[in-house]
C-alpha cells in the first residue's frame, strides 16, 4: 500500500491549486483524477479579481494575465453591469481565460513543484481511522489502496468523497435550468456577441458560446441536450430563427444551491464544488474553488510539519463555510433578479441605480467577486485591514507579494524600529518572516501579521508593537514557538535598515 501525507481527489481548479500550495510547502501530496485526459470541452471562461489577487501572492498572476483580455466590468445578473474599478484589489477587472487553460497552467505549476497527478484513477471507497485514511482506487492497472494522513475531496458537485464520508449537503434543488451550447452558426453575422433578447453570446475559438434559459427541461435534467432542442430554445428566446450549422458541445445546468454541512470531517476535507454548488450567476465557481484551496493549503502544510496550533484546520471550516454562505447568498439573489417577473422590476431598478454610485457599486462588486472577503482576526486592533487581504504595501527590501510567493509562509510587517518585535517573533522564524515596511505604509498600524494566503491575521495599532499580544497571535496562527535561529530572526532582505 502506498502512503502520502495528503491525497487530493480530483484535478479541477480546487485540486490543482491545493496541489500547488502543498508542493510549495514541500508536503508530500498526490492527486488522483478519474478522467484519463483533460476535458475536451470548457466550462468556465474567466478569472475574477479575487483569484488574481490570490495568484499574485504566489507570483503566478502574470502567467494567467498573459492568456487573455481583461474587462473592467462584470454582470450583476438581472440588473446592470458593475464597474470594478472602485474595488480594493490589485486587479480591478475580469480576465477572460478558458477554464481548460487555467487547469493546464495550474497542472504545470504543480508539476514544477513536484506534485504528481495520476489520471485514470477513480476513488471508489474510503475508510478513516485515528491515524489516516485508506482510499480504494480504480486504476488503469487494476484496483489499488492508497493511504494518506488526510484526504481532500476536490471532486466536484457530485462528490464521491462527500457521499462516502456521509457529509450532508443541505440546500435547495435545481428549479430553473440554463442551456449552454458551443455552436457554429450558419451565418456568423446573424447574432452579435453580447446580450440579445434572452440569449448571451460569447466568442469561443472557432465557434460561439450561446447561453439561454431552458424552456422545457426534461424530468431527469441529466438527459443530454439535443441539437433540435437547443435550436428550439434559441429561436424561442430570440423570437426569430437563427440557424445552427454545428453543435460542438451542448449542456444544461441548474440553479441548485447547496453547502456541505462540514468542510472538515475528521481526516476528510472538502473544497470547491464538492463543498458548495450555486446558481451560475456571476460565473464564480472556478474562483471559489481556488479560494478554498488557498485557504486550506497553508493550514494543511502546518499540520503536516507538526506545527499546527490546536483548531487551525477548524478555521478552514469556519472561514470557508461562511464564505460559502456568502457565495450562495450573492448567486441566489442574482438568480432571483434574473427571473421574468414584473414584480421584481422595482428591485432591479433600485439596484441598477445603486450600481451607478461609486461607493455602492464598489461594495456590490466586492460582494459578487469575493474581493471583500474578511476572515476573523482575533485580538486585532480594529484596523481597516483586520482579516482582509493585505494590499501590496511597499517594504524596505523585497516586496510583500514576492516574499509571500517565495516562502509560502507568514510575514510580520513592521513599522518603525523592527528589532524588538523581530526578536519577539524569532522562535517562529521558520514559519514567519519579519519585514520592515516603508514608514507609514501600514496605514497607522505598528505591525501586521500576514497569513500565507495574504490575509491580515492580526494587527497592532501604532506606535509600538506589544510583544505579548504578538506572541499570542503568532502561536494562535503558526503554532507553538520553535527553537530560535542563531542570533534571532532578522528582518528579511535589508529590513533592519
Ligand atoms: C456549463 C458550466 C459553465 C460554467 N462557467 C463558469 C464560469 O464561467 N466561471 C466560473 O468561475 N465557473 C464556471 N462554472 C463552474 C466551474 O466549472 C466549477 O465551479 C469548477 O470547475 C469547480 O472546480 P472544482 O475543482 O471544485 O471541481 P471540478 O472542476 O468539477 O473538478 C472535479 C474533478 O474531480 C474529478 N473526479 C470526480 N469524481 C472523482 C473520483 N471519484 N475520483 C477521482 N476524481 C474524481 C472530476 O473528473 C473532475 O476533474 C461553470 C460550470 C458549468 C457546468
Coordinates of N, CA, C and O and ligand atoms in Angstrom, one line a residue, residues 9-15 32-35 43-46 99 103 121-123 154-156 160 180 249 251 253 271-274 283-287 289, ligand 1:
X9 N -8.4 14.3 -4.2 CA -9.2 13.6 -5.1 C -9.8 14.6 -6.1 O -10.6 15.4 -5.7
X10 N -9.4 14.6 -7.3 CA -9.9 15.5 -8.3 C -8.9 16.5 -8.8 O -8.3 17.2 -8.0
X11 N -8.7 16.6 -10.1 CA -7.7 17.6 -10.7 C -8.4 18.7 -11.4 O -8.1 19.0 -12.6
X12 N -9.4 19.3 -10.8 CA -10.0 20.5 -11.3 C -9.3 21.7 -10.6 O -8.2 21.5 -10.0
X13 N -9.9 22.9 -10.7 CA -9.2 24.1 -10.2 C -8.9 23.9 -8.7 O -7.8 24.4 -8.2
X14 N -9.8 23.4 -7.9 CA -9.6 23.2 -6.4 C -8.4 22.3 -6.2 O -7.5 22.6 -5.4
X15 N -8.5 21.1 -6.8 CA -7.5 20.1 -6.5 C -6.1 20.5 -7.0 O -5.1 20.3 -6.3
X32 N -5.3 12.3 -7.4 CA -5.9 11.3 -8.3 C -7.0 11.9 -9.0 O -7.8 12.6 -8.5
X33 N -7.1 11.5 -10.3 CA -8.2 12.1 -11.2 C -8.8 11.0 -12.0 O -8.1 10.2 -12.6
X34 N -10.1 11.0 -11.9 CA -10.9 9.9 -12.6 C -10.7 9.9 -14.1 O -10.5 8.9 -14.7
X35 N -10.7 11.1 -14.7 CA -10.7 11.1 -16.2 C -9.3 10.9 -16.7 O -8.3 11.5 -16.2
X43 N -15.8 24.6 -19.4 CA -16.9 25.1 -18.7 C -16.8 26.6 -18.5 O -17.3 27.5 -19.1
X44 N -15.9 27.0 -17.5 CA -15.8 28.4 -17.2 C -14.9 29.2 -18.2 O -14.1 28.5 -18.9
X45 N -15.0 30.5 -18.2 CA -14.1 31.2 -19.1 C -13.7 32.6 -18.5 O -13.5 33.6 -19.2
X46 N -13.4 32.6 -17.2 CA -13.0 33.8 -16.6 C -12.3 33.5 -15.3 O -12.5 32.5 -14.6
X99 N -11.4 27.9 -18.7 CA -11.1 27.1 -17.5 C -10.1 26.0 -17.9 O -9.2 25.6 -17.0
X103 N -6.7 25.3 -15.8 CA -6.3 24.0 -15.3 C -4.9 23.5 -15.8 O -4.1 23.0 -15.1
X121 N -7.5 7.5 -12.4 CA -7.6 6.9 -11.1 C -8.9 7.4 -10.4 O -9.0 8.6 -10.1
X122 N -9.8 6.5 -10.2 CA -11.1 6.9 -9.7 C -11.3 6.4 -8.2 O -11.2 5.2 -8.0
X123 N -11.6 7.3 -7.3 CA -11.8 6.9 -5.9 C -13.2 6.1 -5.9 O -14.2 6.6 -6.4
X154 N -11.8 17.1 -3.8 CA -11.9 18.3 -4.7 C -12.6 17.7 -5.9 O -12.2 18.0 -7.1
X155 N -13.6 16.8 -5.7 CA -14.1 16.0 -6.8 C -15.5 16.5 -7.3 O -16.3 15.7 -7.8
X156 N -15.7 17.8 -7.2 CA -16.8 18.4 -7.9 C -18.2 18.2 -7.2 O -18.3 17.6 -6.1
X160 N -17.9 12.2 -4.7 CA -17.9 10.8 -4.2 C -17.4 10.9 -2.7 O -17.9 10.2 -1.8
X180 N -26.4 25.7 -22.4 CA -25.2 26.3 -22.9 C -24.8 25.5 -24.1 O -24.8 24.2 -24.1
X249 N -20.7 21.3 -28.5 CA -20.9 20.9 -27.1 C -22.2 21.5 -26.6 O -22.3 22.8 -26.6
X251 N -24.9 21.5 -23.2 CA -25.1 21.0 -21.9 C -26.2 21.9 -21.2 O -26.6 22.9 -21.7
X253 N -27.4 23.2 -17.2 CA -27.1 23.3 -15.7 C -28.2 24.0 -15.0 O -28.9 24.9 -15.5
X271 N -13.4 20.7 -0.7 CA -13.1 22.0 -1.2 C -13.7 22.2 -2.6 O -13.9 21.2 -3.3
X272 N -14.0 23.4 -3.0 CA -14.5 23.7 -4.4 C -16.0 23.2 -4.5 O -16.7 23.2 -3.5
X273 N -16.4 22.8 -5.7 CA -17.8 22.4 -5.9 C -18.2 21.2 -5.0 O -19.4 21.1 -4.7
X274 N -17.2 20.4 -4.5 CA -17.6 19.4 -3.6 C -18.2 19.9 -2.3 O -19.0 19.3 -1.6
X283 N -20.7 33.8 -12.7 CA -19.6 32.9 -13.1 C -18.4 32.9 -12.1 O -17.3 33.4 -12.4
X284 N -18.7 32.3 -11.0 CA -17.6 32.4 -9.9 C -17.1 31.1 -9.4 O -16.3 31.0 -8.5
X285 N -17.6 29.9 -9.9 CA -17.3 28.6 -9.4 C -15.8 28.3 -9.4 O -15.3 27.8 -8.4
X286 N -15.1 28.6 -10.5 CA -13.7 28.3 -10.5 C -13.0 29.2 -9.5 O -12.1 28.7 -8.8
X287 N -13.4 30.4 -9.3 CA -12.8 31.3 -8.4 C -13.0 30.9 -6.9 O -12.1 30.9 -6.1
X289 N -13.4 27.9 -6.0 CA -12.6 26.7 -5.8 C -11.1 27.0 -5.5 O -10.5 26.5 -4.6
Ligands
LIG1 C1 -21.6 24.8 -18.1 C2 -20.8 25.4 -17.0 C3 -20.3 26.7 -17.1 C4 -19.5 27.3 -16.1 N1 -19.0 28.5 -16.3 C5 -18.2 29.1 -15.3 C6 -17.6 30.3 -15.5 O1 -17.7 31.0 -16.5 N2 -16.8 30.8 -14.5 C7 -16.6 30.1 -13.3 O2 -15.9 30.6 -12.4 N3 -17.2 28.9 -13.1 C8 -18.0 28.4 -14.1 N4 -18.6 27.2 -13.9 C9 -18.3 26.4 -12.6 C10 -17.0 25.8 -12.6 O3 -16.8 25.0 -13.8 C11 -16.8 24.9 -11.3 O4 -17.3 25.7 -10.2 C12 -15.4 24.5 -11.1 O5 -15.0 23.6 -12.1 C13 -15.2 23.8 -9.7 O6 -13.9 23.4 -9.6 P1 -13.6 22.1 -8.7 O7 -12.1 21.8 -8.8 O8 -14.2 22.2 -7.4 O9 -14.4 20.9 -9.4 P2 -14.3 20.3 -10.9 O10 -13.8 21.3 -11.8 O11 -15.7 19.7 -11.2 O12 -13.3 19.1 -10.8 C14 -13.6 17.9 -10.1 C15 -12.6 16.8 -10.7 O13 -12.8 15.7 -9.9 C16 -12.8 14.5 -10.7 N5 -13.5 13.5 -10.0 C17 -14.8 13.3 -9.8 N6 -15.1 12.2 -9.1 C18 -13.9 11.6 -8.9 C19 -13.5 10.4 -8.3 N7 -14.4 9.5 -7.7 N8 -12.2 10.0 -8.3 C20 -11.3 10.8 -8.8 N9 -11.6 12.0 -9.5 C21 -12.9 12.4 -9.5 C22 -13.5 15.0 -11.9 O14 -13.2 14.2 -13.1 C23 -13.0 16.5 -12.1 O15 -11.9 16.5 -12.9 C24 -19.3 26.6 -14.9 C25 -19.9 25.3 -14.7 C26 -20.6 24.7 -15.7 C27 -21.2 23.4 -15.5

